[in-house]
């Protein structure tokens, strides 16, 4: 059955029209990969462990497919044989979207490279696909992508990659911005409560000024969750800004 047919017929197991059954939200700093972090790897052990927990929970819902979602140069699907590389961060390490199928012909953006790396740590237990969303995507673009996330399978789990503001202090990549802490607190609260209204209400202009790379991805998640209907149980597993960049880890499960 196609995604559009499923939306028409619905899914009696969940009472919704889009079969999104679970989501994990993780950041995508290259330093999350120990080979990139080197001697500093232990500094992100807690973040790494939280990501492993959130990604592992995706599979407790027994999804038919897992979709990686993260920021990229354009909006749309990514070829399944694409491979990410950590060479720009000083490590000769390739991360294929599908294990065993490296293909230099299509390159994953950083967000999906880290997402594929996180999935590989859990072992692939369902078909995997990926979509990217442009950092400046507006409401219509975000909404269209949210409506399409169920195309890969009957029960879809989303791994959503995105960082918060990068303006948390004078040594942060975006320098200090007094709006950053309140912005990140708002996002953290929304992720902790599966508050789709707050996520959908994030201002694209302010988000860009604060260098919040996750804004569009979080909004696609929120749109997909709203379209699916039903209630969600959410847990915020990590919330910190160790290098002046906000990193959130959250787990959403359908009740």
PDB file of C-alpha atoms in Angstrom:
ATOM      1  CA  UNK A   1       0.000   0.000   0.000  1.00  0.00           C
ATOM      2  CA  UNK A   2       1.396   3.415  -0.890  1.00  0.00           C
ATOM      3  CA  UNK A   3       1.823   6.261   1.587  1.00  0.00           C
ATOM      4  CA  UNK A   4      -1.059   8.216   0.056  1.00  0.00           C
ATOM      5  CA  UNK A   5      -3.323   5.162   0.226  1.00  0.00           C
ATOM      6  CA  UNK A   6      -2.445   4.662   3.873  1.00  0.00           C
ATOM      7  CA  UNK A   7      -3.353   8.272   4.593  1.00  0.00           C
ATOM      8  CA  UNK A   8      -6.740   7.715   3.012  1.00  0.00           C
ATOM      9  CA  UNK A   9      -7.457   4.464   4.807  1.00  0.00           C
ATOM     10  CA  UNK A  10      -5.874   5.346   8.142  1.00  0.00           C
ATOM     11  CA  UNK A  11      -4.340   2.935  10.658  1.00  0.00           C
ATOM     12  CA  UNK A  12      -6.749   1.493  13.193  1.00  0.00           C
ATOM     13  CA  UNK A  13      -3.914   0.557  15.532  1.00  0.00           C
ATOM     14  CA  UNK A  14      -3.198   4.221  16.232  1.00  0.00           C
ATOM     15  CA  UNK A  15      -6.295   6.115  15.174  1.00  0.00           C
ATOM     16  CA  UNK A  16      -4.284   8.428  12.922  1.00  0.00           C
ATOM     17  CA  UNK A  17      -3.787   8.922   9.210  1.00  0.00           C
ATOM     18  CA  UNK A  18       0.019   9.052   9.041  1.00  0.00           C
ATOM     19  CA  UNK A  19       1.741   5.982  10.528  1.00  0.00           C
ATOM     20  CA  UNK A  20       4.501   7.758  12.440  1.00  0.00           C
ATOM     21  CA  UNK A  21       5.032   5.571  15.490  1.00  0.00           C
ATOM     22  CA  UNK A  22       8.179   6.961  17.152  1.00  0.00           C
ATOM     23  CA  UNK A  23      10.838   9.637  16.860  1.00  0.00           C
ATOM     24  CA  UNK A  24      14.266  10.337  18.274  1.00  0.00           C
ATOM     25  CA  UNK A  25      15.793  13.805  18.269  1.00  0.00           C
ATOM     26  CA  UNK A  26      19.596  14.041  18.379  1.00  0.00           C
ATOM     27  CA  UNK A  27      22.202  16.716  17.606  1.00  0.00           C
ATOM     28  CA  UNK A  28      24.791  16.253  14.891  1.00  0.00           C
ATOM     29  CA  UNK A  29      28.168  17.665  15.997  1.00  0.00           C
ATOM     30  CA  UNK A  30      31.042  15.808  14.322  1.00  0.00           C
ATOM     31  CA  UNK A  31      32.648  15.581  17.777  1.00  0.00           C
ATOM     32  CA  UNK A  32      29.953  13.063  18.660  1.00  0.00           C
ATOM     33  CA  UNK A  33      32.070  10.535  16.730  1.00  0.00           C
ATOM     34  CA  UNK A  34      34.949   9.516  19.049  1.00  0.00           C
ATOM     35  CA  UNK A  35      37.456   9.260  16.199  1.00  0.00           C
ATOM     36  CA  UNK A  36      36.833  12.931  15.430  1.00  0.00           C
ATOM     37  CA  UNK A  37      36.890  14.055  19.063  1.00  0.00           C
ATOM     38  CA  UNK A  38      40.123  12.209  19.824  1.00  0.00           C
ATOM     39  CA  UNK A  39      41.336  12.811  23.367  1.00  0.00           C
ATOM     40  CA  UNK A  40      38.279  14.999  24.036  1.00  0.00           C
ATOM     41  CA  UNK A  41      35.842  12.135  23.310  1.00  0.00           C
ATOM     42  CA  UNK A  42      35.017  11.504  27.004  1.00  0.00           C
ATOM     43  CA  UNK A  43      33.643  15.056  27.258  1.00  0.00           C
ATOM     44  CA  UNK A  44      30.613  13.950  25.218  1.00  0.00           C
ATOM     45  CA  UNK A  45      30.137  10.501  26.733  1.00  0.00           C
ATOM     46  CA  UNK A  46      26.853  11.554  28.361  1.00  0.00           C
ATOM     47  CA  UNK A  47      25.555  12.990  25.094  1.00  0.00           C
ATOM     48  CA  UNK A  48      26.601   9.874  23.190  1.00  0.00           C
ATOM     49  CA  UNK A  49      24.855   7.635  25.719  1.00  0.00           C
ATOM     50  CA  UNK A  50      21.662   9.689  25.543  1.00  0.00           C
ATOM     51  CA  UNK A  51      21.664   9.456  21.751  1.00  0.00           C
ATOM     52  CA  UNK A  52      22.136   5.691  21.935  1.00  0.00           C
ATOM     53  CA  UNK A  53      19.158   5.437  24.288  1.00  0.00           C
ATOM     54  CA  UNK A  54      16.903   7.576  22.082  1.00  0.00           C
ATOM     55  CA  UNK A  55      17.848   5.757  18.872  1.00  0.00           C
ATOM     56  CA  UNK A  56      17.472   2.377  20.541  1.00  0.00           C
ATOM     57  CA  UNK A  57      13.941   3.260  21.596  1.00  0.00           C
ATOM     58  CA  UNK A  58      12.956   3.741  17.960  1.00  0.00           C
ATOM     59  CA  UNK A  59      13.038   0.005  17.502  1.00  0.00           C
ATOM     60  CA  UNK A  60      10.821  -0.834  20.485  1.00  0.00           C
ATOM     61  CA  UNK A  61       7.894   0.331  18.340  1.00  0.00           C
ATOM     62  CA  UNK A  62       8.797  -2.332  15.749  1.00  0.00           C
ATOM     63  CA  UNK A  63       8.863   0.090  12.787  1.00  0.00           C
ATOM     64  CA  UNK A  64       8.695  -1.102   9.206  1.00  0.00           C
ATOM     65  CA  UNK A  65      11.092   1.661   8.207  1.00  0.00           C
ATOM     66  CA  UNK A  66      13.392   4.251   9.740  1.00  0.00           C
ATOM     67  CA  UNK A  67      13.726   7.656   8.108  1.00  0.00           C
ATOM     68  CA  UNK A  68      16.677   9.918   8.846  1.00  0.00           C
ATOM     69  CA  UNK A  69      15.826  13.608   8.685  1.00  0.00           C
ATOM     70  CA  UNK A  70      18.340  16.423   8.858  1.00  0.00           C
ATOM     71  CA  UNK A  71      19.499  19.704   7.389  1.00  0.00           C
ATOM     72  CA  UNK A  72      21.022  19.661   3.915  1.00  0.00           C
ATOM     73  CA  UNK A  73      21.638  21.935   0.936  1.00  0.00           C
ATOM     74  CA  UNK A  74      18.208  21.218  -0.558  1.00  0.00           C
ATOM     75  CA  UNK A  75      14.890  19.678   0.477  1.00  0.00           C
ATOM     76  CA  UNK A  76      14.006  16.178  -0.657  1.00  0.00           C
ATOM     77  CA  UNK A  77      14.993  12.505  -0.542  1.00  0.00           C
ATOM     78  CA  UNK A  78      18.597  11.313  -0.501  1.00  0.00           C
ATOM     79  CA  UNK A  79      19.751   8.419  -2.642  1.00  0.00           C
ATOM     80  CA  UNK A  80      19.857   5.273  -0.495  1.00  0.00           C
ATOM     81  CA  UNK A  81      23.412   4.400  -1.549  1.00  0.00           C
ATOM     82  CA  UNK A  82      24.784   7.774  -0.447  1.00  0.00           C
ATOM     83  CA  UNK A  83      27.764   7.930   1.890  1.00  0.00           C
ATOM     84  CA  UNK A  84      28.905  10.562   4.346  1.00  0.00           C
ATOM     85  CA  UNK A  85      32.532  11.371   5.029  1.00  0.00           C
ATOM     86  CA  UNK A  86      34.246  12.724   8.114  1.00  0.00           C
ATOM     87  CA  UNK A  87      37.361  13.696   6.166  1.00  0.00           C
ATOM     88  CA  UNK A  88      36.526  17.431   6.470  1.00  0.00           C
ATOM     89  CA  UNK A  89      36.942  16.954  10.234  1.00  0.00           C
ATOM     90  CA  UNK A  90      40.294  15.240   9.952  1.00  0.00           C
ATOM     91  CA  UNK A  91      39.257  11.590  10.046  1.00  0.00           C
ATOM     92  CA  UNK A  92      39.382   9.215   7.084  1.00  0.00           C
ATOM     93  CA  UNK A  93      36.059   7.582   7.907  1.00  0.00           C
ATOM     94  CA  UNK A  94      33.172   6.938   5.531  1.00  0.00           C
ATOM     95  CA  UNK A  95      29.647   6.444   6.883  1.00  0.00           C
ATOM     96  CA  UNK A  96      27.277   4.860   4.342  1.00  0.00           C
ATOM     97  CA  UNK A  97      23.557   5.358   4.757  1.00  0.00           C
ATOM     98  CA  UNK A  98      23.162   1.623   4.239  1.00  0.00           C
ATOM     99  CA  UNK A  99      25.973  -0.485   5.731  1.00  0.00           C
ATOM    100  CA  UNK A 100      28.045  -2.234   3.107  1.00  0.00           C
ATOM    101  CA  UNK A 101      26.920   0.071   0.293  1.00  0.00           C
ATOM    102  CA  UNK A 102      29.375   2.972   0.165  1.00  0.00           C
ATOM    103  CA  UNK A 103      28.989   5.170  -2.889  1.00  0.00           C
ATOM    104  CA  UNK A 104      31.082   8.269  -3.327  1.00  0.00           C
ATOM    105  CA  UNK A 105      28.741   9.406  -6.080  1.00  0.00           C
ATOM    106  CA  UNK A 106      26.216  10.830  -3.597  1.00  0.00           C
ATOM    107  CA  UNK A 107      27.345  12.522  -0.414  1.00  0.00           C
ATOM    108  CA  UNK A 108      25.374  12.786   2.805  1.00  0.00           C
ATOM    109  CA  UNK A 109      25.326  16.168   4.554  1.00  0.00           C
ATOM    110  CA  UNK A 110      26.834  16.278   8.043  1.00  0.00           C
ATOM    111  CA  UNK A 111      23.480  15.880   9.787  1.00  0.00           C
ATOM    112  CA  UNK A 112      22.655  12.640   7.984  1.00  0.00           C
ATOM    113  CA  UNK A 113      26.241  11.388   8.242  1.00  0.00           C
ATOM    114  CA  UNK A 114      26.021  11.599  12.029  1.00  0.00           C
ATOM    115  CA  UNK A 115      22.532  10.078  11.908  1.00  0.00           C
ATOM    116  CA  UNK A 116      23.763   7.122   9.868  1.00  0.00           C
ATOM    117  CA  UNK A 117      26.622   6.687  12.333  1.00  0.00           C
ATOM    118  CA  UNK A 118      24.181   6.640  15.255  1.00  0.00           C
ATOM    119  CA  UNK A 119      21.988   4.074  13.511  1.00  0.00           C
ATOM    120  CA  UNK A 120      24.972   1.864  12.756  1.00  0.00           C
ATOM    121  CA  UNK A 121      25.788   1.732  16.484  1.00  0.00           C
ATOM    122  CA  UNK A 122      22.395   0.105  17.046  1.00  0.00           C
ATOM    123  CA  UNK A 123      22.507  -2.259  14.090  1.00  0.00           C
ATOM    124  CA  UNK A 124      20.084  -1.926  11.184  1.00  0.00           C
ATOM    125  CA  UNK A 125      16.787  -3.597  12.079  1.00  0.00           C
ATOM    126  CA  UNK A 126      14.508  -2.047   9.465  1.00  0.00           C
ATOM    127  CA  UNK A 127      14.830  -0.491   5.994  1.00  0.00           C
ATOM    128  CA  UNK A 128      16.488   2.918   6.180  1.00  0.00           C
ATOM    129  CA  UNK A 129      15.937   5.965   4.000  1.00  0.00           C
ATOM    130  CA  UNK A 130      16.823   9.622   4.386  1.00  0.00           C
ATOM    131  CA  UNK A 131      15.452  13.039   3.572  1.00  0.00           C
ATOM    132  CA  UNK A 132      17.067  16.418   3.930  1.00  0.00           C
ATOM    133  CA  UNK A 133      15.489  19.786   4.526  1.00  0.00           C
ATOM    134  CA  UNK A 134      17.010  23.109   3.551  1.00  0.00           C
ATOM    135  CA  UNK A 135      17.999  25.294   6.478  1.00  0.00           C
ATOM    136  CA  UNK A 136      15.852  28.150   5.163  1.00  0.00           C
ATOM    137  CA  UNK A 137      12.795  26.008   4.374  1.00  0.00           C
ATOM    138  CA  UNK A 138       9.544  27.871   4.927  1.00  0.00           C
ATOM    139  CA  UNK A 139       6.190  26.605   6.249  1.00  0.00           C
ATOM    140  CA  UNK A 140       4.961  25.254   2.907  1.00  0.00           C
ATOM    141  CA  UNK A 141       8.177  23.344   2.250  1.00  0.00           C
ATOM    142  CA  UNK A 142       8.267  21.993   5.800  1.00  0.00           C
ATOM    143  CA  UNK A 143       4.609  20.993   5.625  1.00  0.00           C
ATOM    144  CA  UNK A 144       4.998  19.141   2.345  1.00  0.00           C
ATOM    145  CA  UNK A 145       7.958  17.183   3.685  1.00  0.00           C
ATOM    146  CA  UNK A 146       6.078  16.349   6.891  1.00  0.00           C
ATOM    147  CA  UNK A 147       3.259  14.884   4.811  1.00  0.00           C
ATOM    148  CA  UNK A 148       5.676  12.636   2.952  1.00  0.00           C
ATOM    149  CA  UNK A 149       7.608  11.058   5.817  1.00  0.00           C
ATOM    150  CA  UNK A 150       5.422   7.944   5.808  1.00  0.00           C
ATOM    151  CA  UNK A 151       6.271   7.000   2.227  1.00  0.00           C
ATOM    152  CA  UNK A 152       8.985   4.511   3.215  1.00  0.00           C
ATOM    153  CA  UNK A 153       6.864   2.055   5.187  1.00  0.00           C
ATOM    154  CA  UNK A 154       3.659   1.302   7.027  1.00  0.00           C
ATOM    155  CA  UNK A 155       5.066   2.079  10.497  1.00  0.00           C
ATOM    156  CA  UNK A 156       7.678   4.813  10.329  1.00  0.00           C
ATOM    157  CA  UNK A 157      10.191   5.859  12.967  1.00  0.00           C
ATOM    158  CA  UNK A 158      11.993   9.175  12.509  1.00  0.00           C
ATOM    159  CA  UNK A 159      15.560   9.942  13.558  1.00  0.00           C
ATOM    160  CA  UNK A 160      15.648  13.734  13.557  1.00  0.00           C
ATOM    161  CA  UNK A 161      19.025  15.485  13.575  1.00  0.00           C
ATOM    162  CA  UNK A 162      19.437  19.092  14.608  1.00  0.00           C
ATOM    163  CA  UNK A 163      21.435  21.386  16.889  1.00  0.00           C
ATOM    164  CA  UNK A 164      20.060  24.250  18.917  1.00  0.00           C
ATOM    165  CA  UNK A 165      21.469  27.766  18.974  1.00  0.00           C
ATOM    166  CA  UNK A 166      25.206  28.259  18.494  1.00  0.00           C
ATOM    167  CA  UNK A 167      25.318  31.536  20.410  1.00  0.00           C
ATOM    168  CA  UNK A 168      25.627  30.417  24.019  1.00  0.00           C
ATOM    169  CA  UNK A 169      28.646  32.407  25.191  1.00  0.00           C
ATOM    170  CA  UNK A 170      31.517  34.454  23.829  1.00  0.00           C
ATOM    171  CA  UNK A 171      33.462  31.360  22.735  1.00  0.00           C
ATOM    172  CA  UNK A 172      30.518  29.848  20.847  1.00  0.00           C
ATOM    173  CA  UNK A 173      30.616  29.619  17.030  1.00  0.00           C
ATOM    174  CA  UNK A 174      28.061  32.433  16.731  1.00  0.00           C
ATOM    175  CA  UNK A 175      29.388  34.468  19.657  1.00  0.00           C
ATOM    176  CA  UNK A 176      27.131  35.458  22.514  1.00  0.00           C
ATOM    177  CA  UNK A 177      23.518  36.384  21.868  1.00  0.00           C
ATOM    178  CA  UNK A 178      21.257  37.213  24.835  1.00  0.00           C
ATOM    179  CA  UNK A 179      18.281  35.612  23.053  1.00  0.00           C
ATOM    180  CA  UNK A 180      19.915  32.204  22.717  1.00  0.00           C
ATOM    181  CA  UNK A 181      19.286  30.786  26.181  1.00  0.00           C
ATOM    182  CA  UNK A 182      15.557  31.604  26.118  1.00  0.00           C
ATOM    183  CA  UNK A 183      15.253  30.194  22.591  1.00  0.00           C
ATOM    184  CA  UNK A 184      16.924  26.930  23.618  1.00  0.00           C
ATOM    185  CA  UNK A 185      14.834  26.681  26.775  1.00  0.00           C
ATOM    186  CA  UNK A 186      11.703  27.001  24.662  1.00  0.00           C
ATOM    187  CA  UNK A 187      12.865  24.239  22.310  1.00  0.00           C
ATOM    188  CA  UNK A 188      13.863  21.961  25.180  1.00  0.00           C
ATOM    189  CA  UNK A 189      10.483  22.376  26.848  1.00  0.00           C
ATOM    190  CA  UNK A 190       8.682  21.670  23.582  1.00  0.00           C
ATOM    191  CA  UNK A 191      10.725  18.528  22.915  1.00  0.00           C
ATOM    192  CA  UNK A 192      10.132  17.357  26.482  1.00  0.00           C
ATOM    193  CA  UNK A 193       6.368  17.748  26.080  1.00  0.00           C
ATOM    194  CA  UNK A 194       5.915  16.863  22.396  1.00  0.00           C
ATOM    195  CA  UNK A 195       4.514  20.381  21.959  1.00  0.00           C
ATOM    196  CA  UNK A 196       4.106  20.595  18.197  1.00  0.00           C
ATOM    197  CA  UNK A 197       2.583  24.085  18.330  1.00  0.00           C
ATOM    198  CA  UNK A 198       5.698  25.579  19.913  1.00  0.00           C
ATOM    199  CA  UNK A 199       8.021  23.831  17.469  1.00  0.00           C
ATOM    200  CA  UNK A 200       5.951  24.893  14.480  1.00  0.00           C
ATOM    201  CA  UNK A 201       5.955  28.435  15.820  1.00  0.00           C
ATOM    202  CA  UNK A 202       9.745  28.812  15.851  1.00  0.00           C
ATOM    203  CA  UNK A 203      10.686  31.883  13.842  1.00  0.00           C
ATOM    204  CA  UNK A 204      12.911  30.973  10.857  1.00  0.00           C
ATOM    205  CA  UNK A 205      14.624  34.371  10.875  1.00  0.00           C
ATOM    206  CA  UNK A 206      15.443  34.329  14.593  1.00  0.00           C
ATOM    207  CA  UNK A 207      16.501  30.686  14.334  1.00  0.00           C
ATOM    208  CA  UNK A 208      18.917  31.561  11.534  1.00  0.00           C
ATOM    209  CA  UNK A 209      20.305  34.518  13.470  1.00  0.00           C
ATOM    210  CA  UNK A 210      20.971  32.185  16.401  1.00  0.00           C
ATOM    211  CA  UNK A 211      22.434  29.549  14.044  1.00  0.00           C
ATOM    212  CA  UNK A 212      19.935  26.929  15.255  1.00  0.00           C
ATOM    213  CA  UNK A 213      20.541  24.213  12.656  1.00  0.00           C
ATOM    214  CA  UNK A 214      17.659  22.048  13.864  1.00  0.00           C
ATOM    215  CA  UNK A 215      14.760  24.445  13.346  1.00  0.00           C
ATOM    216  CA  UNK A 216      13.469  23.084  10.018  1.00  0.00           C
ATOM    217  CA  UNK A 217      13.977  19.435  11.017  1.00  0.00           C
ATOM    218  CA  UNK A 218      12.109  19.903  14.302  1.00  0.00           C
ATOM    219  CA  UNK A 219       9.261  21.538  12.405  1.00  0.00           C
ATOM    220  CA  UNK A 220       9.029  18.610   9.990  1.00  0.00           C
ATOM    221  CA  UNK A 221       8.805  16.288  13.002  1.00  0.00           C
ATOM    222  CA  UNK A 222       6.107  18.476  14.554  1.00  0.00           C
ATOM    223  CA  UNK A 223       4.113  18.550  11.331  1.00  0.00           C
ATOM    224  CA  UNK A 224       4.334  14.780  10.921  1.00  0.00           C
ATOM    225  CA  UNK A 225       3.286  14.199  14.529  1.00  0.00           C
ATOM    226  CA  UNK A 226       0.323  16.547  14.140  1.00  0.00           C
ATOM    227  CA  UNK A 227      -0.762  14.882  10.894  1.00  0.00           C
ATOM    228  CA  UNK A 228      -0.546  11.446  12.493  1.00  0.00           C
ATOM    229  CA  UNK A 229      -2.998  12.382  15.231  1.00  0.00           C
ATOM    230  CA  UNK A 230      -3.187  10.752  18.629  1.00  0.00           C
ATOM    231  CA  UNK A 231      -1.177  11.425  21.765  1.00  0.00           C
ATOM    232  CA  UNK A 232       2.566  11.287  22.276  1.00  0.00           C
ATOM    233  CA  UNK A 233       4.723  10.470  25.273  1.00  0.00           C
ATOM    234  CA  UNK A 234       7.971  12.447  25.236  1.00  0.00           C
ATOM    235  CA  UNK A 235      11.134  12.512  27.315  1.00  0.00           C
ATOM    236  CA  UNK A 236      14.031  14.942  27.157  1.00  0.00           C
ATOM    237  CA  UNK A 237      17.148  12.832  27.716  1.00  0.00           C
ATOM    238  CA  UNK A 238      19.826  15.497  27.358  1.00  0.00           C
ATOM    239  CA  UNK A 239      20.014  19.289  27.322  1.00  0.00           C
ATOM    240  CA  UNK A 240      23.422  20.969  27.432  1.00  0.00           C
ATOM    241  CA  UNK A 241      25.606  23.474  25.597  1.00  0.00           C
ATOM    242  CA  UNK A 242      29.161  22.315  26.280  1.00  0.00           C
ATOM    243  CA  UNK A 243      30.815  24.268  23.446  1.00  0.00           C
ATOM    244  CA  UNK A 244      28.371  27.142  23.213  1.00  0.00           C
ATOM    245  CA  UNK A 245      26.040  25.073  21.010  1.00  0.00           C
ATOM    246  CA  UNK A 246      22.809  23.642  22.427  1.00  0.00           C
ATOM    247  CA  UNK A 247      22.466  19.869  22.117  1.00  0.00           C
ATOM    248  CA  UNK A 248      19.097  18.232  22.772  1.00  0.00           C
ATOM    249  CA  UNK A 249      18.241  14.548  22.848  1.00  0.00           C
ATOM    250  CA  UNK A 250      14.589  13.536  23.063  1.00  0.00           C
ATOM    251  CA  UNK A 251      12.458  10.460  22.583  1.00  0.00           C
ATOM    252  CA  UNK A 252       8.855  10.559  21.334  1.00  0.00           C
ATOM    253  CA  UNK A 253       6.627   7.498  21.421  1.00  0.00           C
ATOM    254  CA  UNK A 254       3.017   7.147  20.458  1.00  0.00           C
ATOM    255  CA  UNK A 255       0.789   6.446  23.460  1.00  0.00           C
TER     256      UNK A 255
END
